[in-house]
Short mmCIF file of C-alpha atoms in Angstrom, two decimals:
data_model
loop_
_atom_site.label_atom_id
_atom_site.label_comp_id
_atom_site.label_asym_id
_atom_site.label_seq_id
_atom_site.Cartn_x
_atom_site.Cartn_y
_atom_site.Cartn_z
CA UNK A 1 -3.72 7.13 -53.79
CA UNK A 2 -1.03 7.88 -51.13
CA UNK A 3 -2.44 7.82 -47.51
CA UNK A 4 -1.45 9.37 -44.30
CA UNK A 5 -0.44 6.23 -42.15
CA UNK A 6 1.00 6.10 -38.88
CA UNK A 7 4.46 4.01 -39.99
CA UNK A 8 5.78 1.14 -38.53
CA UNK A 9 9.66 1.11 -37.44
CA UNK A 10 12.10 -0.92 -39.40
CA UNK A 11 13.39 -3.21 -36.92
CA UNK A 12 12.63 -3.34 -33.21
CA UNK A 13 16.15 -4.06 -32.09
CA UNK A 14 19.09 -1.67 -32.05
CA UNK A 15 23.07 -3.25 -31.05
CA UNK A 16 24.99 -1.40 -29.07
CA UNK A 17 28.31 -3.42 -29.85
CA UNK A 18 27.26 -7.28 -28.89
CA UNK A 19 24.31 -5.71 -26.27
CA UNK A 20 20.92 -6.27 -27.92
CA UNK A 21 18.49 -2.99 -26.79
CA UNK A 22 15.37 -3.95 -27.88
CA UNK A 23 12.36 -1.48 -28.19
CA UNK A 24 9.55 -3.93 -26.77
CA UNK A 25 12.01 -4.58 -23.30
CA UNK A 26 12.45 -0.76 -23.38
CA UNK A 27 8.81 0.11 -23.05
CA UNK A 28 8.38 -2.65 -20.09
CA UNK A 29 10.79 -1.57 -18.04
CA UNK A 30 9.75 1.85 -18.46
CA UNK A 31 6.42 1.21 -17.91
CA UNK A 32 7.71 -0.79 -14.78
CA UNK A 33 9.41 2.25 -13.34
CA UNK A 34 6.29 4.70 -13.92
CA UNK A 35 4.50 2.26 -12.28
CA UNK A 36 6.32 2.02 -8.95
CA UNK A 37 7.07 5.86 -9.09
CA UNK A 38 3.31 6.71 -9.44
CA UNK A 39 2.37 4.21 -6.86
CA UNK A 40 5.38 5.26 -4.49
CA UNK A 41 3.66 8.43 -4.30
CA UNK A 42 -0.01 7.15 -3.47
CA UNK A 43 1.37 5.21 -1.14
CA UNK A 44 2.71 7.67 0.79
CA UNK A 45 0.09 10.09 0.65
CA UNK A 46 -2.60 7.55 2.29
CA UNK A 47 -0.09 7.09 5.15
CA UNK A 48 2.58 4.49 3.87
CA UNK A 49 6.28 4.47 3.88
CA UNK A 50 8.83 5.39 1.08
CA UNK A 51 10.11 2.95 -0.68
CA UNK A 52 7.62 0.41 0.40
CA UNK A 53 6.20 -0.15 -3.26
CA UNK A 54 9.80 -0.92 -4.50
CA UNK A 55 10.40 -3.39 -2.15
CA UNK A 56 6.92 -5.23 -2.95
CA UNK A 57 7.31 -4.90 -6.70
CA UNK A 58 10.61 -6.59 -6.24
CA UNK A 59 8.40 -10.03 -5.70
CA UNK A 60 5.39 -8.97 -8.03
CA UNK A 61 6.82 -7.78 -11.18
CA UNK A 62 9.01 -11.09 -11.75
CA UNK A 63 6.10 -13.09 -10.81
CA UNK A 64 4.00 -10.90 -13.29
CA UNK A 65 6.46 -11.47 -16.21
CA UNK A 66 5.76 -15.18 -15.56
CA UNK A 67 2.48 -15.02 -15.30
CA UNK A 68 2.05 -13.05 -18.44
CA UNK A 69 4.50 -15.53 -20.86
CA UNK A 70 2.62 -18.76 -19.12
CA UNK A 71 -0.68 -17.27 -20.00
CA UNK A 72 0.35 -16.29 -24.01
CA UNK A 73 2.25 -19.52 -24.17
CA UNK A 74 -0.77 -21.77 -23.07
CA UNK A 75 -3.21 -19.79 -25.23
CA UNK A 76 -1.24 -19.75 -28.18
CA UNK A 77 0.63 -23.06 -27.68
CA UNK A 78 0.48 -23.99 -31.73
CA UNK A 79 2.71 -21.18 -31.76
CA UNK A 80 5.84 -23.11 -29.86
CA UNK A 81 4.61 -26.59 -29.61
CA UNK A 82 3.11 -28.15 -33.11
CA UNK A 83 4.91 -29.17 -36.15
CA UNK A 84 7.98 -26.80 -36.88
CA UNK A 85 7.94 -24.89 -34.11
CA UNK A 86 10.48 -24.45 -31.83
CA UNK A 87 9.86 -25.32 -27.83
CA UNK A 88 12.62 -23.30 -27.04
CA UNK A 89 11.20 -19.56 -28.40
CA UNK A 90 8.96 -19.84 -25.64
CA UNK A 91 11.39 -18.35 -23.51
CA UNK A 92 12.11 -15.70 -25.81
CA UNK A 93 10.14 -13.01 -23.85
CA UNK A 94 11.72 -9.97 -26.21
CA UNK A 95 10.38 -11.32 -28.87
CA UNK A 96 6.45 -10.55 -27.61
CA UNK A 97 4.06 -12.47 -26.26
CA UNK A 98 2.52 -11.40 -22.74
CA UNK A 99 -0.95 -11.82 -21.31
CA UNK A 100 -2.13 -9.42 -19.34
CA UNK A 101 -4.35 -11.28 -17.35
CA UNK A 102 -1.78 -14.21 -16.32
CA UNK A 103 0.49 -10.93 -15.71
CA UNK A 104 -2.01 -9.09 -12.86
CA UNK A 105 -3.08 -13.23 -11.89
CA UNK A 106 0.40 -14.24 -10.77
CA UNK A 107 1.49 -11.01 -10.33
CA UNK A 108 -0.73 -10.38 -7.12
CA UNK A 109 0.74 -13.66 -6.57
CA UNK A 110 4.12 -12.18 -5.69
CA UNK A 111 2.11 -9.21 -4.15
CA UNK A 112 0.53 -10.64 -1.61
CA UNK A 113 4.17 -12.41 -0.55
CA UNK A 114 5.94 -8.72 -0.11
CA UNK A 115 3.01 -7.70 2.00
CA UNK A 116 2.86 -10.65 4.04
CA UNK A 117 6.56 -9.76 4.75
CA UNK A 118 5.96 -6.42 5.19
CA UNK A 119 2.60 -6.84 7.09
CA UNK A 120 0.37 -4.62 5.26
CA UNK A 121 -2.58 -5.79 3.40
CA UNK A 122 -2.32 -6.06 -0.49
CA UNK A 123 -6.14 -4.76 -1.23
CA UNK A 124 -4.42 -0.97 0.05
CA UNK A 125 -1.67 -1.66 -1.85
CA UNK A 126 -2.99 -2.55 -4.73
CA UNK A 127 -5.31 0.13 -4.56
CA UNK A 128 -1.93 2.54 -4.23
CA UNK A 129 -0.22 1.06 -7.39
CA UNK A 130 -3.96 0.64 -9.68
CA UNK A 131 -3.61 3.72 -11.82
CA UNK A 132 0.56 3.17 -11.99
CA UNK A 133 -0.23 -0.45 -13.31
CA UNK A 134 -2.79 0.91 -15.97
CA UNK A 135 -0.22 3.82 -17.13
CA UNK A 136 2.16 0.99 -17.68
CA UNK A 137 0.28 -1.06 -19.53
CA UNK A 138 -0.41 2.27 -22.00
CA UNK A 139 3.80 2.84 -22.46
CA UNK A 140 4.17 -1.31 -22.58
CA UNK A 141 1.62 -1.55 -25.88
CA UNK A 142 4.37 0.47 -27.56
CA UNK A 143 5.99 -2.58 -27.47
CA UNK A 144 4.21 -4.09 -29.66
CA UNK A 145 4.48 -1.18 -32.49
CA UNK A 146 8.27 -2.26 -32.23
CA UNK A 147 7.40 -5.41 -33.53
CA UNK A 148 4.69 -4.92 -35.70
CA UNK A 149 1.71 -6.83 -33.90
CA UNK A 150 -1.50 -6.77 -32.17
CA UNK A 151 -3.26 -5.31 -35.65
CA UNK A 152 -6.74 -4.75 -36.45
CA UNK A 153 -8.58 -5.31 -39.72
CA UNK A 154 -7.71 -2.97 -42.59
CA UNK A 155 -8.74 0.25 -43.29
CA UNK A 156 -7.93 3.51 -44.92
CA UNK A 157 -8.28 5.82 -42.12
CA UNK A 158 -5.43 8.83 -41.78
CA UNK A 159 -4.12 7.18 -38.56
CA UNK A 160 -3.72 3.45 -39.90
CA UNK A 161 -0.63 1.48 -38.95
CA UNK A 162 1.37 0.17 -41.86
CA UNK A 163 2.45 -3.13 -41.53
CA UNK A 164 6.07 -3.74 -43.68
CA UNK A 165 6.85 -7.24 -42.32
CA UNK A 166 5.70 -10.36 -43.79
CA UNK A 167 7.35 -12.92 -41.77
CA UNK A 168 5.06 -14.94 -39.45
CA UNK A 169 2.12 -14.67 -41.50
CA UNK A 170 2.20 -10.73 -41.69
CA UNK A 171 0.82 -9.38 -44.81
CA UNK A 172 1.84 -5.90 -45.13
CA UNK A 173 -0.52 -2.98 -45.69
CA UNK A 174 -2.12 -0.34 -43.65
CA UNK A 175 -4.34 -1.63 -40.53
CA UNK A 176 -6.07 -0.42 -37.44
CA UNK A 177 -3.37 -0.14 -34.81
CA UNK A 178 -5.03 -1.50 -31.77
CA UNK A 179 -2.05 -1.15 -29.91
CA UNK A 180 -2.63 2.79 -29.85
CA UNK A 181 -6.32 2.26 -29.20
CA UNK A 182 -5.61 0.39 -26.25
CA UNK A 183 -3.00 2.37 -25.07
CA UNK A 184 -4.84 6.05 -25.00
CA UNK A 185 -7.33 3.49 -23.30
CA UNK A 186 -5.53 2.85 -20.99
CA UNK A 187 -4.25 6.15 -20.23
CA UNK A 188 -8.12 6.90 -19.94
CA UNK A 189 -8.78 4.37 -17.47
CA UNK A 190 -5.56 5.43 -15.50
CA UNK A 191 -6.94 9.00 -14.86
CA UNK A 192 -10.67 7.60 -14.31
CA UNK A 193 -9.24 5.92 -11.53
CA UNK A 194 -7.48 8.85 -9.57
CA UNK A 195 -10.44 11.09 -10.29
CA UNK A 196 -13.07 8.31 -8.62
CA UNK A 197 -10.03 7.54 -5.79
CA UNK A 198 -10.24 11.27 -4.69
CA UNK A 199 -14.19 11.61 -5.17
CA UNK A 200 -15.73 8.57 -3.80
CA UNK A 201 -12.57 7.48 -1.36
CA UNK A 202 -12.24 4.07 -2.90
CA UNK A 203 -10.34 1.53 -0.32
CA UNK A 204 -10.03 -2.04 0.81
CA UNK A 205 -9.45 -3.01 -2.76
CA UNK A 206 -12.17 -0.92 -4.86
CA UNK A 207 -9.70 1.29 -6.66
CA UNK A 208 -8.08 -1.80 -8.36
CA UNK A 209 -11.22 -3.38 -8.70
CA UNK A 210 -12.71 -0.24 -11.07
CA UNK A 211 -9.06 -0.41 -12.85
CA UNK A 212 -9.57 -3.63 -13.56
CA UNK A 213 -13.44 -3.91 -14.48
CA UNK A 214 -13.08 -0.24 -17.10
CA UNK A 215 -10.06 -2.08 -18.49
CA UNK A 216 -12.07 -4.93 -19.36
CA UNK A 217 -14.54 -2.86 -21.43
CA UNK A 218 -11.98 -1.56 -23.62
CA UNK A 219 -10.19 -4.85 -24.04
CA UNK A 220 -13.60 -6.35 -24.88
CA UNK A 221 -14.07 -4.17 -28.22
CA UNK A 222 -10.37 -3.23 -29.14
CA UNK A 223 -9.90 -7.41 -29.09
CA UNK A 224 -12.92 -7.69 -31.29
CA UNK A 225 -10.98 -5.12 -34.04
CA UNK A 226 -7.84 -7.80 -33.96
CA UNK A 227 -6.96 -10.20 -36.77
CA UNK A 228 -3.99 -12.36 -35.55
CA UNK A 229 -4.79 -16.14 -34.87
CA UNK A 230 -6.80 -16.65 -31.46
CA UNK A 231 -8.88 -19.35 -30.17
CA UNK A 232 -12.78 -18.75 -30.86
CA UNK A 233 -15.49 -19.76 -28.53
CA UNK A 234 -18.68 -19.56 -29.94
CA UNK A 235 -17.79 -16.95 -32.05
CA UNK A 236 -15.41 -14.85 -30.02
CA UNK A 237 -12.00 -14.55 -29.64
CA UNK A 238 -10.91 -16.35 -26.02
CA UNK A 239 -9.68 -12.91 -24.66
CA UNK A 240 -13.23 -11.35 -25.05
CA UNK A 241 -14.77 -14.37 -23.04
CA UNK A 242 -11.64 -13.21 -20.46
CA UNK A 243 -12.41 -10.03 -20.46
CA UNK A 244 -16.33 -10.45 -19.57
CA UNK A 245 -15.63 -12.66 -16.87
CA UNK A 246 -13.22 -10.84 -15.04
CA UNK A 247 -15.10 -7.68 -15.38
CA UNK A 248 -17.97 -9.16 -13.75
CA UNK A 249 -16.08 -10.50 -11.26
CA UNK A 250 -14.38 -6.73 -10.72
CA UNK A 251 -17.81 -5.47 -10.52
CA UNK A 252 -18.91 -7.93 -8.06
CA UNK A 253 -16.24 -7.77 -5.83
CA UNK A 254 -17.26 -3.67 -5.80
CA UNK A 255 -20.34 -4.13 -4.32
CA UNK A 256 -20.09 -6.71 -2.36
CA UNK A 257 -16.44 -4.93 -0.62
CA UNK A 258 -18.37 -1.39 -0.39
CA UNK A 259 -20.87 -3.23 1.50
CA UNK A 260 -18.82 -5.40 4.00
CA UNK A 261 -15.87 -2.48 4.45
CA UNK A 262 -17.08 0.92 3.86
CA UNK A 263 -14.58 3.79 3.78
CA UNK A 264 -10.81 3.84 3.16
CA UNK A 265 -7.99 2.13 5.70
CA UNK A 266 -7.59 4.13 8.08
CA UNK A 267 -3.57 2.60 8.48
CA UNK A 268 -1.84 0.68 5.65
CA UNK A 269 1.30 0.20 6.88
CA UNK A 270 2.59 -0.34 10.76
CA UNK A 271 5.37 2.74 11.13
CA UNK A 272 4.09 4.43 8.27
CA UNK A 273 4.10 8.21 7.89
CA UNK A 274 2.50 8.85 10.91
CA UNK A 275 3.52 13.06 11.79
CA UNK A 276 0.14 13.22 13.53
CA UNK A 277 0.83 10.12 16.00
CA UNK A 278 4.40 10.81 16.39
CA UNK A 279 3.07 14.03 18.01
CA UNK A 280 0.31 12.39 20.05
CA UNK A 281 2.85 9.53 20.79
CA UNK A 282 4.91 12.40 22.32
CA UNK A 283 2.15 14.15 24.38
CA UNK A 284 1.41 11.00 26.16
CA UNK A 285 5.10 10.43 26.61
CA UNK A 286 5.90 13.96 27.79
CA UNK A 287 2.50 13.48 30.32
CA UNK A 288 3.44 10.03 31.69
CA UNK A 289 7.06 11.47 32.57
CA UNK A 290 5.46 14.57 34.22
CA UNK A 291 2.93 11.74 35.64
CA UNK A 292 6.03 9.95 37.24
CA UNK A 293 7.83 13.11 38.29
CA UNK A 294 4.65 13.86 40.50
CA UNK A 295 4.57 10.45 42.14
CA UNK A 296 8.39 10.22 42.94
CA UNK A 297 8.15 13.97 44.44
CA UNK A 298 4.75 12.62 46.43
CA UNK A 299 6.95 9.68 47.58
CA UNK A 300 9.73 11.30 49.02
CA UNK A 301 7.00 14.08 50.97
CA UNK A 302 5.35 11.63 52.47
CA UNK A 303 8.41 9.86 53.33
CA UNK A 304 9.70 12.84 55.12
CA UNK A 305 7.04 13.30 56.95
CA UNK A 306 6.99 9.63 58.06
CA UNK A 307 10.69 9.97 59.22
CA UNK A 308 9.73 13.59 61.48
CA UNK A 309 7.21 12.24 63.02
CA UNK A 310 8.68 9.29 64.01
CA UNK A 311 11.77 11.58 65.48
CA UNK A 312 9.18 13.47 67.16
CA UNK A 313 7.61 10.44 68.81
CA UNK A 314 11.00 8.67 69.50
CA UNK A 315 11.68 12.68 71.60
CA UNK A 316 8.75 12.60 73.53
CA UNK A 317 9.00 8.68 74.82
CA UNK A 318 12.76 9.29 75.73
CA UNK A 319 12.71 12.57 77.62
CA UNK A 320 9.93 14.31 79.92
CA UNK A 321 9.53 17.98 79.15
CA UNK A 322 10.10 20.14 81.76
CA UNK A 323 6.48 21.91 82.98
CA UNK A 324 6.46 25.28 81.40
CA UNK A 325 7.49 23.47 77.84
CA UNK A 326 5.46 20.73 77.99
CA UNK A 327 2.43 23.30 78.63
CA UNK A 328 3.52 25.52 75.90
CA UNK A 329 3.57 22.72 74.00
CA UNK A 330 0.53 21.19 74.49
CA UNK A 331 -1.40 23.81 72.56
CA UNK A 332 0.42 23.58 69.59
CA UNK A 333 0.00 19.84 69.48
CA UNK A 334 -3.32 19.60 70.23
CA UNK A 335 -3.83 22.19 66.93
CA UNK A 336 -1.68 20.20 64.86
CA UNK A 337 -3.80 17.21 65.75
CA UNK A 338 -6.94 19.07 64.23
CA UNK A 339 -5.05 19.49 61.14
CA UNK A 340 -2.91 16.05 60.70
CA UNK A 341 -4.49 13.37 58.94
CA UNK A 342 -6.54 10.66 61.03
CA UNK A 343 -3.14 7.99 60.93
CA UNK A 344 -1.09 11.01 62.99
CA UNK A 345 -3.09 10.61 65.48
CA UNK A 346 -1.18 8.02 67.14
CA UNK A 347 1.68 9.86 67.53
CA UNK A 348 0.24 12.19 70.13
CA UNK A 349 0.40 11.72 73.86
CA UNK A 350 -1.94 9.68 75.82
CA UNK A 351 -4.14 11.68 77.89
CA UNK A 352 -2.73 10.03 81.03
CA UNK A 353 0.72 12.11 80.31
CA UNK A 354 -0.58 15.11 79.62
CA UNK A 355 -2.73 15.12 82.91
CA UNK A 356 0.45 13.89 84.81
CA UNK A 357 2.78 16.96 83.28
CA UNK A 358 -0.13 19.46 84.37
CA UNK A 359 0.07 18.11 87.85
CA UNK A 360 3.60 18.50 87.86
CA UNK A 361 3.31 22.11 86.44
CA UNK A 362 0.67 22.95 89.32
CA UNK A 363 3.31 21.51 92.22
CA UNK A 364 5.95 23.69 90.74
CA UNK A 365 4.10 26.85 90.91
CA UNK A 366 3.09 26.75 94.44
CA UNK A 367 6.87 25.41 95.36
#
């Protein structure tokens, strides 16, 4: 009896003259680019810079390919290095074969370098890029529907994945496609993460931390559905003893960060998108030059002031007033020494000259 099947494309490599344009290095790099254009934009809206995501991913994603081949090609060594294998197709990375967990390992790896450079701290950043990194992995499982792998066990349900290659150990018939589970899980996770980011304000870390720790959950049972060759450990495929350790680890480091650092950063990058300083930045310029104005304009007063009454004492020393001007004078002086400050006083006349000029006024009056 004919079933509805989801089917499985004939080859996973098209030529474009001698140029190779494979279908699973299609989905990576698009995933790559969703990635760093979703995370771009978190970035910026918690106070970052543009284009300060690109220039980080340019040292984590090629440490995260790394990561990922080291980690399938240690795991599944028997696969390159026993009896009539090839060492070489280890280094064929088109060909499949990346672990997700030496990916994010060695990809924070590279991470951590840009921000060091860049002087930001990678737990906001990676807290930026979480949900990009999560959407990625969803378009990068595609990858493996290219080349038929990453099966489950068989079954006759109306979305089952028919397998038509039988090289490798394939058998073909119709199977659970894991791939798909794990990538609308993903996709899940991805908007889990935005939606607890805006309620609960995750920071310093958390929002990468709950990426990682719901991912985990879904690996743990969508690995269980998987019949390719793995290592067992007591009963369980390696990746499910992976996937419980690193999710209590995620979990853990929740906790314990909401504890220590409450709240969000309050700056992620130095220069960022700062409107709101710029303006405050300006305000306190705009009052310090104002500030500066005043004191220059202060100077130069009292400076005046210092040079007229010197003239004013260097006039009286010099030249003796006649009688009826130095008495018209001496009321006015003797006012503006009420009203001068207490260091003007020494600029008046001794009271020895003023009783001299009245005696001289007095002579001149009865003459």
């Amino acid at each position: 009896m004919d079933i509805a099947y989801i089917p499985s494309p004939s080859h996973g490599v098209v030529h474009l003259g001698p140029i190779p344009l494979r279908g699973y290095a299609f989905c990576i790099i698009i995933g790559v680019f969703v990635a760093v254009w979703l995370g771009n934009k978190r970035w910026i809206a918690r106070g970052g810079r543009p284009g300060t995501v690109a220039d980080i991913a340019v040292w984590a994603v090629p440490f995260g390919l790394v990561g990922g081949r080291l980690y399938h090609v240690i795991t599944d060594y028997e696969l390159y290095f026993s009896d009539g294998r090839n060492w070489v197709d280890a280094f064929k990375v088109w060909q499949g074969g990346l672990g997700i967990w030496g990916a994010i390992a060695l990809g924070a790896v590279g991470a951590w370098i840009g921000c060091r450079r860049r002087g930001i701290p990678l737990p906001a950043w990676a807290d930026a890029l979480a949900p990009g990194i999560v959407f990625a992995q969803a378009i990068g499982r595609w990858g493996n529907w290219f080349n038929q792998e990453l099966y489950g066990k068989a079954t006759d349900v109306p979305w089952a994945l028919h397998i038509t290659s039988s090289t490798d150990g394939r058998v073909p018939g119709y199977y659970h496609p894991t791939f798909l589970y794990e990538s609308l899980w993903c996709v899940g996770v991805g908007f889990l993460v935005i939606w607890a980011d805006r309620r609960f304000t995750l920071g310093h870390g958390r929002a990468f931390a709950l990426y990682v720790a719901a991912y985990c959950v879904g690996r743990g049972w969508i690995e269980y559905m998987r019949v390719d060759d793995a290592h067992h450990i007591l009963g369980l495929r390696l990746n499910d003893w992976t996937a419980m350790v690193v999710f209590l680890l995620a979990v853990t480091y929740i906790v314990v960060s909401a504890r220590l650092r409450p709240g969000r950063e309050e700056v992620v990058e130095p220069d960022g998108d700062t409107s709101d300083g710029d303006a405050v930045a300006l305000d306190k310029k705009a009052d310090s030059e104002a500030d500066s104005k005043a004191d220059d304009e202060a100077d130069e007063t009292t400076g005046k002031k210092s040079d007229g009454k010197k003239l004013d004492g260097k006039k009286l020393d010099g030249k003796k007033p006649d009688a009826k001007t130095d008495t018209e004078s001496d009321g006015p002086a003797q006012s503006k020494e009420s009203v001068e400050p207490a260091e003007s006083e020494e600029l008046v006349e001794p009271e020895e000259s003023v009783e001299a000029a009245k005696g001289e006024a007095e002579s001149a009056k009865k003459v």
